[in-house]
């Protein structure tokens, strides 16, 4: 069964309630030192030239379908915040935002292509710190992170790749930080009033602080049928953090 996460949409230096965002997020900088996103991915200039390939994907209201220039990826049972972004054909990397309560954990992925074969799909995740205030919260998504290793996804009998699910322990892994470091960052990003919430807090995992998954990563690799050249696609899913 797919796990639904009681999360809200991420914000950079902003506060959100579980129902209504107070300030819109600035676009997050993907270039974080030593992160998966920084790695070079191959560029393919060819466009999808078989309409039937895209049409063959079983699209439903809760599916997210991403059309790359030489393959089509469909993630079942996933709703995203910015579906209009998927109207155009993507190159090699795309970042999308999950709707509240959405996650790729427990979902299945289908891949269709007339040009690529021998697919491999890998998944990883990133954790961030957040400060909560009975609804609104301050998400430190441009600060420190834990980045997991890549996990290869297995295929079911229908050839769909099954997304990994994580334990509570995995979700709360975070680099060692002092409360003074945390308070200083909260003051810089969110203001003095938020620091006051941390007066009696002794750990980044003690309420109103929390550690949670802020982004998932899917890395899809395959080989071109015409040349044997390896190609790589990267899907970054920003996920709402907890209330």
Coordinates of C-alpha atoms in Angstrom, one line a residue:
X1 CA 0.0 0.0 0.0
X2 CA 1.3 3.4 -0.9
X3 CA 2.4 5.5 2.0
X4 CA 0.8 8.9 2.2
X5 CA 2.9 11.5 3.9
X6 CA 1.2 14.2 6.0
X7 CA 3.4 16.9 4.6
X8 CA 3.0 20.4 3.2
X9 CA 4.7 22.2 0.3
X10 CA 8.3 23.3 0.8
X11 CA 9.3 26.9 1.2
X12 CA 12.7 28.6 1.1
X13 CA 12.9 30.9 4.0
X14 CA 9.1 31.1 4.1
X15 CA 6.3 29.8 6.3
X16 CA 3.4 27.6 5.3
X17 CA 0.3 26.4 7.0
X18 CA -1.1 23.0 6.1
X19 CA -3.9 24.6 4.1
X20 CA -2.7 27.9 2.8
X21 CA 0.8 29.1 1.9
X22 CA 1.7 32.5 3.4
X23 CA 4.6 33.4 1.2
X24 CA 5.5 31.7 -2.2
X25 CA 8.7 29.8 -2.4
X26 CA 11.7 31.0 -4.3
X27 CA 13.1 28.4 -6.6
X28 CA 15.4 26.1 -4.8
X29 CA 19.0 26.0 -6.0
X30 CA 19.8 22.5 -7.1
X31 CA 23.5 22.9 -7.0
X32 CA 24.3 21.5 -3.5
X33 CA 27.9 20.4 -2.9
X34 CA 28.4 16.7 -3.6
X35 CA 24.7 16.1 -4.5
X36 CA 23.3 13.8 -7.1
X37 CA 21.9 16.8 -9.1
X38 CA 25.4 18.2 -9.7
X39 CA 26.5 15.1 -11.6
X40 CA 26.5 15.6 -15.4
X41 CA 23.9 13.8 -17.4
X42 CA 24.0 13.0 -21.0
X43 CA 22.2 15.2 -23.5
X44 CA 20.2 13.7 -26.4
X45 CA 19.0 16.0 -29.1
X46 CA 16.5 13.6 -30.7
X47 CA 12.8 14.2 -30.2
X48 CA 10.1 11.6 -29.7
X49 CA 8.9 10.7 -33.2
X50 CA 6.3 8.1 -32.4
X51 CA 3.1 9.6 -31.2
X52 CA 1.8 6.1 -30.3
X53 CA 4.5 5.8 -27.7
X54 CA 3.2 8.7 -25.7
X55 CA -0.5 7.8 -26.2
X56 CA 0.2 4.3 -25.0
X57 CA 0.8 5.5 -21.5
X58 CA -2.2 4.8 -19.3
X59 CA -2.9 8.3 -17.9
X60 CA -5.3 8.7 -15.1
X61 CA -6.1 11.7 -12.8
X62 CA -3.5 10.5 -10.2
X63 CA -0.8 9.6 -12.7
X64 CA 2.2 11.9 -13.5
X65 CA 3.5 11.4 -17.0
X66 CA 6.8 13.0 -18.0
X67 CA 7.7 13.1 -21.7
X68 CA 11.4 13.2 -22.3
X69 CA 12.9 13.6 -25.8
X70 CA 13.4 9.9 -26.3
X71 CA 11.3 8.2 -23.7
X72 CA 8.1 8.5 -21.6
X73 CA 7.9 8.0 -17.8
X74 CA 4.6 7.4 -16.0
X75 CA 4.5 7.5 -12.2
X76 CA 1.3 5.9 -10.9
X77 CA -0.8 7.4 -8.2
X78 CA 1.2 10.7 -7.9
X79 CA -0.3 14.2 -8.2
X80 CA 1.9 17.2 -8.6
X81 CA 1.5 20.9 -7.8
X82 CA 2.7 22.1 -11.2
X83 CA 1.2 19.7 -13.8
X84 CA 1.4 22.4 -16.6
X85 CA 5.2 21.9 -16.5
X86 CA 4.6 18.5 -18.0
X87 CA 3.0 19.9 -21.2
X88 CA 6.3 20.3 -22.9
X89 CA 8.9 17.6 -23.8
X90 CA 11.8 17.6 -21.3
X91 CA 15.5 17.2 -22.0
X92 CA 17.3 15.2 -19.3
X93 CA 16.4 16.7 -15.9
X94 CA 13.1 17.9 -14.5
X95 CA 12.1 19.1 -11.0
X96 CA 8.4 18.9 -9.9
X97 CA 6.5 19.6 -6.7
X98 CA 4.3 17.0 -5.1
X99 CA 0.8 17.9 -3.9
X100 CA 0.2 17.8 -0.1
X101 CA 0.1 14.2 1.1
X102 CA 1.8 12.9 -2.1
X103 CA 4.9 10.7 -2.3
X104 CA 6.5 8.4 -4.8
X105 CA 7.0 5.8 -2.0
X106 CA 5.0 2.7 -2.9
X107 CA 4.2 4.0 -6.5
X108 CA 5.1 2.1 -9.6
X109 CA 6.9 3.5 -12.7
X110 CA 6.4 2.5 -16.3
X111 CA 8.8 3.5 -19.1
X112 CA 8.1 3.5 -22.8
X113 CA 10.5 4.2 -25.6
X114 CA 11.1 3.3 -29.2
X115 CA 14.7 4.3 -28.9
X116 CA 16.0 3.2 -25.5
X117 CA 16.3 -0.3 -24.0
X118 CA 17.8 -2.1 -20.9
X119 CA 16.5 0.4 -18.4
X120 CA 17.7 0.7 -14.9
X121 CA 15.9 2.9 -12.3
X122 CA 17.4 4.1 -9.1
X123 CA 16.0 6.1 -6.2
X124 CA 17.4 8.2 -3.4
X125 CA 16.3 10.9 -1.0
X126 CA 17.3 14.0 0.8
X127 CA 16.4 15.2 4.3
X128 CA 16.1 18.7 5.7
X129 CA 15.2 20.4 9.0
X130 CA 11.9 22.3 9.7
X131 CA 10.6 24.3 12.5
X132 CA 6.8 24.0 13.1
X133 CA 4.4 26.5 14.7
X134 CA 0.9 24.8 14.8
X135 CA 0.5 25.1 11.0
X136 CA 3.0 27.6 9.6
X137 CA 6.6 26.4 9.6
X138 CA 10.1 27.4 8.5
X139 CA 11.7 24.9 6.2
X140 CA 15.5 25.0 6.1
X141 CA 15.8 23.4 2.6
X142 CA 18.8 25.4 1.6
X143 CA 20.9 24.5 4.6
X144 CA 22.3 21.1 5.7
X145 CA 21.0 17.8 4.3
X146 CA 21.5 14.1 4.5
X147 CA 21.7 12.5 1.1
X148 CA 21.0 8.8 0.8
X149 CA 22.8 6.4 -1.5
X150 CA 21.1 5.2 -4.7
X151 CA 18.9 2.2 -4.4
X152 CA 18.0 0.1 -7.5
X153 CA 14.3 -0.5 -8.0
X154 CA 13.0 -4.0 -8.7
X155 CA 10.5 -4.7 -11.5
X156 CA 7.2 -6.5 -11.0
X157 CA 5.7 -9.2 -13.4
X158 CA 4.3 -6.4 -15.6
X159 CA 7.7 -4.8 -16.0
X160 CA 6.9 -1.8 -13.8
X161 CA 9.6 -0.5 -11.4
X162 CA 8.5 -0.4 -7.8
X163 CA 9.5 2.7 -5.8
X164 CA 11.3 2.2 -2.5
X165 CA 9.7 3.0 0.9
X166 CA 11.6 4.3 3.9
X167 CA 11.4 3.7 7.6
X168 CA 11.0 6.4 10.2
X169 CA 14.6 6.0 11.1
X170 CA 15.7 6.6 7.5
X171 CA 13.5 9.7 7.3
X172 CA 15.1 11.4 10.2
X173 CA 18.8 10.9 9.4
X174 CA 20.6 14.2 9.5
X175 CA 24.1 15.6 9.8
X176 CA 25.2 16.4 13.4
X177 CA 24.4 20.0 14.2
X178 CA 24.4 22.0 17.5
X179 CA 21.3 23.8 18.6
X180 CA 23.3 27.1 18.4
X181 CA 23.9 26.4 14.7
X182 CA 20.3 25.7 14.2
X183 CA 19.1 28.7 16.0
X184 CA 21.4 31.0 14.1
X185 CA 20.1 29.6 10.8
X186 CA 16.5 30.0 11.9
X187 CA 17.2 33.6 12.9
X188 CA 18.8 34.4 9.5
X189 CA 16.1 32.7 7.5
X190 CA 12.9 33.1 9.5
X191 CA 13.4 35.7 12.1
X192 CA 13.8 36.2 15.8
X193 CA 10.2 35.1 16.6
X194 CA 10.9 31.7 15.4
X195 CA 14.1 31.4 17.5
X196 CA 11.9 31.9 20.6
X197 CA 10.2 28.6 19.8
X198 CA 13.5 26.9 20.3
X199 CA 14.4 28.2 23.8
X200 CA 13.8 24.8 25.6
X201 CA 14.6 22.6 22.6
X202 CA 17.7 20.4 23.0
X203 CA 17.7 18.5 19.7
X204 CA 16.9 19.1 16.0
X205 CA 14.5 16.2 16.2
X206 CA 12.6 17.6 19.3
X207 CA 9.3 19.4 18.6
X208 CA 8.8 22.0 17.3
X209 CA 11.9 21.0 15.3
X210 CA 11.7 18.0 13.0
X211 CA 13.8 16.2 10.3
X212 CA 12.0 14.9 7.2
X213 CA 12.4 14.0 3.5
X214 CA 12.4 17.2 1.4
X215 CA 13.3 15.7 -2.0
X216 CA 13.2 12.4 -3.8
X217 CA 15.4 11.6 -6.8
X218 CA 14.8 9.1 -9.6
X219 CA 17.7 8.3 -12.0
X220 CA 16.8 6.4 -15.1
X221 CA 19.5 5.0 -17.3
X222 CA 19.3 3.0 -20.6
X223 CA 21.1 2.5 -23.9
X224 CA 20.2 3.8 -27.3
X225 CA 19.2 1.0 -29.7
X226 CA 20.9 2.7 -32.7
X227 CA 24.3 3.5 -31.2
X228 CA 24.5 1.7 -27.8
X229 CA 25.2 5.0 -26.1
X230 CA 24.2 5.3 -22.5
X231 CA 21.6 8.0 -21.7
X232 CA 20.5 9.2 -18.2
X233 CA 17.4 11.1 -17.1
X234 CA 16.9 12.6 -13.6
X235 CA 13.5 13.3 -12.0
X236 CA 13.6 15.5 -8.8
X237 CA 10.5 15.5 -6.7
X238 CA 10.2 18.2 -4.0
X239 CA 7.8 17.0 -1.3
X240 CA 5.9 19.0 1.3
X241 CA 7.4 18.8 4.8
X242 CA 5.5 17.9 7.9
X243 CA 3.1 20.1 10.0

